PDB file of C-alpha atoms in Angstrom:
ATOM      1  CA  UNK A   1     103.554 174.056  96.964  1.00  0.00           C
ATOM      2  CA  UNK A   2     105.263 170.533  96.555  1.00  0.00           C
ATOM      3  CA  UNK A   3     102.981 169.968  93.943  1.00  0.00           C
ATOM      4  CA  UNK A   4     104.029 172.566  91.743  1.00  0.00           C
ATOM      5  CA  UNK A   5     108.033 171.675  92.598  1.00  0.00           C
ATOM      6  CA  UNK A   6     107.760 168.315  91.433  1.00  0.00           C
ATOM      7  CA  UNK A   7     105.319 169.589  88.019  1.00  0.00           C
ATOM      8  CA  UNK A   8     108.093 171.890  87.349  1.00  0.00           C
ATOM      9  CA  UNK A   9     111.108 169.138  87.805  1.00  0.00           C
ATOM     10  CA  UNK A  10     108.757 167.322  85.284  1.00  0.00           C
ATOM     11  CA  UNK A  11     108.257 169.884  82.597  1.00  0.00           C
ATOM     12  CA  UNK A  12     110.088 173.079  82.558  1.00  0.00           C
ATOM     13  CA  UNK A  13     108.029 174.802  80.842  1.00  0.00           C
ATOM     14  CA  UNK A  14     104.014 174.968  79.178  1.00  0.00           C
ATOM     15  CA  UNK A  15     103.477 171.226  77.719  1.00  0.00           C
ATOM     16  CA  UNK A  16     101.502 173.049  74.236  1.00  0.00           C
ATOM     17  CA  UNK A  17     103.916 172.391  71.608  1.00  0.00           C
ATOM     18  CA  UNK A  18     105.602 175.788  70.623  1.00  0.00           C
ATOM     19  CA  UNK A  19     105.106 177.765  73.700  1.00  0.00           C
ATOM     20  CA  UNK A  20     108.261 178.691  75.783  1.00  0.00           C
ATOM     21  CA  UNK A  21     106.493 180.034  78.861  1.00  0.00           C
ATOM     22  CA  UNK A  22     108.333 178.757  81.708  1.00  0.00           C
ATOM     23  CA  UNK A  23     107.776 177.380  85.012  1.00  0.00           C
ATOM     24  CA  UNK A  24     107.855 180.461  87.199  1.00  0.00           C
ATOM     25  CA  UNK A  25     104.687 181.817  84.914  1.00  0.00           C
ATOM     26  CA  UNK A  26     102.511 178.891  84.483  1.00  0.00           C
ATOM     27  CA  UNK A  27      99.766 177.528  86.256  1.00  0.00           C
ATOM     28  CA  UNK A  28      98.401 173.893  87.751  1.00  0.00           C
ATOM     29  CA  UNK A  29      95.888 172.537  85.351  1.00  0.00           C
ATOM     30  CA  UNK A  30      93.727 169.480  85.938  1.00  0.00           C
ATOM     31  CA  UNK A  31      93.659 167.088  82.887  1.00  0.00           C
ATOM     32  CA  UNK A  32      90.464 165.940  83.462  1.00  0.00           C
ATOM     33  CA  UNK A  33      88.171 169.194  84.398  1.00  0.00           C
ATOM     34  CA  UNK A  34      87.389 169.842  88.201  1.00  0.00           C
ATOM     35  CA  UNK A  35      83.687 171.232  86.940  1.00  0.00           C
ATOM     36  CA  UNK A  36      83.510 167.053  85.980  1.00  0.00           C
ATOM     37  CA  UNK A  37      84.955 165.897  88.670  1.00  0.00           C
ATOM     38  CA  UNK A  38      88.801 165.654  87.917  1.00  0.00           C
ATOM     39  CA  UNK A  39      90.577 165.001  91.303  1.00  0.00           C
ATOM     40  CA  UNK A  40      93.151 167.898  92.483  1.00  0.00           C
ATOM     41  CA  UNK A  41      96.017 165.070  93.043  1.00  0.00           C
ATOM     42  CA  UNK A  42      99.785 164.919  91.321  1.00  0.00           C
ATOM     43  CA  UNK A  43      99.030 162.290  89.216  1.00  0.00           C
ATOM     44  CA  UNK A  44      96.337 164.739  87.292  1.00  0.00           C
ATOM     45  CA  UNK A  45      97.818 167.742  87.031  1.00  0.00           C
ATOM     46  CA  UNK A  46      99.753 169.268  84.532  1.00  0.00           C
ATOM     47  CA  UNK A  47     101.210 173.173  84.111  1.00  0.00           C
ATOM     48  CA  UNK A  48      99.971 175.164  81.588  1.00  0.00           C
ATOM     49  CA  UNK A  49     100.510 178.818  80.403  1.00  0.00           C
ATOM     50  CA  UNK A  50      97.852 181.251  81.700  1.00  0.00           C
ATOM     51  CA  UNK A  51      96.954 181.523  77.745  1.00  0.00           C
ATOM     52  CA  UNK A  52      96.712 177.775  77.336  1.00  0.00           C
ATOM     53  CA  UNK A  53      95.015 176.903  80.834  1.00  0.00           C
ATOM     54  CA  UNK A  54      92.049 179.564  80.210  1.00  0.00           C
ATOM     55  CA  UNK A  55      91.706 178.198  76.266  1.00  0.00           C
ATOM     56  CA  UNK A  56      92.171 174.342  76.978  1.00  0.00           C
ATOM     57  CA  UNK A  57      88.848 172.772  76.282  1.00  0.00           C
ATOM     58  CA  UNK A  58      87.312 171.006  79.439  1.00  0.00           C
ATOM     59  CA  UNK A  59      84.638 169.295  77.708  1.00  0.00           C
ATOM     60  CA  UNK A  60      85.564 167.322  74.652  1.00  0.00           C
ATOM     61  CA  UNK A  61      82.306 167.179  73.462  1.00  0.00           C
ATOM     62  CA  UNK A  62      82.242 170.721  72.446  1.00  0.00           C
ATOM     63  CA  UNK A  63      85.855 171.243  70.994  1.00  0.00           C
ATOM     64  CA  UNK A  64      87.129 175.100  70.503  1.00  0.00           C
ATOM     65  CA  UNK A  65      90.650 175.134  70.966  1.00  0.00           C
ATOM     66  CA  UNK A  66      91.788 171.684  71.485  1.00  0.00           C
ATOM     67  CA  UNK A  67      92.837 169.891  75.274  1.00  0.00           C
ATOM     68  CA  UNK A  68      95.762 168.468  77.244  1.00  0.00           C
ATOM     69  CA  UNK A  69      95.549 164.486  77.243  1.00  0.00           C
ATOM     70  CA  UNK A  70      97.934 161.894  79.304  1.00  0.00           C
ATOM     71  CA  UNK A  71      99.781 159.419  77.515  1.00  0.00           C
ATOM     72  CA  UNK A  72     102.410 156.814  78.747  1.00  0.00           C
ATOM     73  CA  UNK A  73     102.709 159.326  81.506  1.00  0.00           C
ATOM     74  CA  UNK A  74     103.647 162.284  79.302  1.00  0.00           C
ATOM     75  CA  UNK A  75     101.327 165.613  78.758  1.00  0.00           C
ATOM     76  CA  UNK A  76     100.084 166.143  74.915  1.00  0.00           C
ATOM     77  CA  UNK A  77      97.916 168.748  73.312  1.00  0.00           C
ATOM     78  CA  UNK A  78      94.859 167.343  71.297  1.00  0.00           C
ATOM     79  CA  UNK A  79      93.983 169.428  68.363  1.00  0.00           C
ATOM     80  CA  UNK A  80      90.923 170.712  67.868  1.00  0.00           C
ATOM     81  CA  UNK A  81      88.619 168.080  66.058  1.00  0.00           C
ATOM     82  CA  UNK A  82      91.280 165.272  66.968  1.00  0.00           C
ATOM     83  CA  UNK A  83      94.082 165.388  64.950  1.00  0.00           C
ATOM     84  CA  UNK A  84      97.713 163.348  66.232  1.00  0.00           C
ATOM     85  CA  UNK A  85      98.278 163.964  69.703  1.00  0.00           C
ATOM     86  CA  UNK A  86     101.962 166.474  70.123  1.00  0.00           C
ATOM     87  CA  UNK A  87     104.154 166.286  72.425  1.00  0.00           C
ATOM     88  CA  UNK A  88     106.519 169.465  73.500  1.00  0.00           C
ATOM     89  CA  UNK A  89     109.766 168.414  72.072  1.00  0.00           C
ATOM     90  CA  UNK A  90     111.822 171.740  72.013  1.00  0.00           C
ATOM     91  CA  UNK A  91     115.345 171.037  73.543  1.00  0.00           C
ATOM     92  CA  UNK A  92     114.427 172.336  77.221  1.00  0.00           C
ATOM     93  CA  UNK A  93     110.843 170.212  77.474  1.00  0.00           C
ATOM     94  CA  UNK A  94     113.126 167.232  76.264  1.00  0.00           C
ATOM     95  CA  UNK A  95     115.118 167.852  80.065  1.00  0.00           C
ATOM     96  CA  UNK A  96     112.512 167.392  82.077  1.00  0.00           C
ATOM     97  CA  UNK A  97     112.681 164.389  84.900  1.00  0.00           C
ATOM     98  CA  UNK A  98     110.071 162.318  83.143  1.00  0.00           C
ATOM     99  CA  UNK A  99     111.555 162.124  79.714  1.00  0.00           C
ATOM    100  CA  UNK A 100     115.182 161.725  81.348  1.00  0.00           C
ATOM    101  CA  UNK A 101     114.105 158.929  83.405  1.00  0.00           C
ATOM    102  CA  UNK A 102     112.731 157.194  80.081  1.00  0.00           C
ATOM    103  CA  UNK A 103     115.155 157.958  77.704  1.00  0.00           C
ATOM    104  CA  UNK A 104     117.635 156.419  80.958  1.00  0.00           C
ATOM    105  CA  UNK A 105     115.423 153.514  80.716  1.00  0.00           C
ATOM    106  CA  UNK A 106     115.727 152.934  77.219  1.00  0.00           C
ATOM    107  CA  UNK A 107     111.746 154.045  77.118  1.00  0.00           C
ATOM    108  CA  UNK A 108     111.440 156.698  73.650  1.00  0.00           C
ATOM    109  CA  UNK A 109     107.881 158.867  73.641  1.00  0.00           C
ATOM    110  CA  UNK A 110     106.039 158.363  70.692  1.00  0.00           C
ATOM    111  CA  UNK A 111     103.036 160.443  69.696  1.00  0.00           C
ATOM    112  CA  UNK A 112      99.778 158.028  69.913  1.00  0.00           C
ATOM    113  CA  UNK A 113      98.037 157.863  66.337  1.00  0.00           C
TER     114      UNK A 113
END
């Protein structure tokens, strides 16, 4: 239950760029699959929609939909086939603890190329 308090506080709402589902509707997703062994901690977990958690592809190798990735400690959606990583960037994403505490740190998120 902490868990999700603290992933809310971080994100307010589904990281997919575009999609305004918010905290109270989304669910805990595990960056790196638990069917390969992703560990159920904080550090990889993210919240998804129920949409984007059942469509995100766990296995990279076979690519339908595209997949959540971790950069510099922020969330982005992969496209399917690769692409440029995005990053939620609507104004209520932008409020989340994470990218408050590194825009207070002088820190700006860029997209990884």
């Amino acid at each position: 239950m902490l868990e999700r308090k603290i992933q809310k506080a971080k994100m307010p709402v589904c990281v997919v760029e575009g999609c305004a589902c918010g905290a109270g509707k989304y669910q805990m997703h595990h960056i790196e699959s638990w069917a390969s062994g992703g560990p159920t901690t904080l550090a990889s977990m993210t919240m998804l929609c129920p949409f984007r958690n059942g469509r995100n592809d766990d296995n990279p190798a076979q690519p339908r939909y595209g997949r959540i990735e971790r950069i510099n400690d922020l969330d982005y959606f992969v496209p399917l086939f690769g692409g440029r990583p995005r990053l939620h960037m609507s104004a209520c994403a932008q409020g989340g603890a994470t990218r408050l505490a590194q825009k207070q740190a002088g820190m700006t998120p860029q997209p990884a190329l």
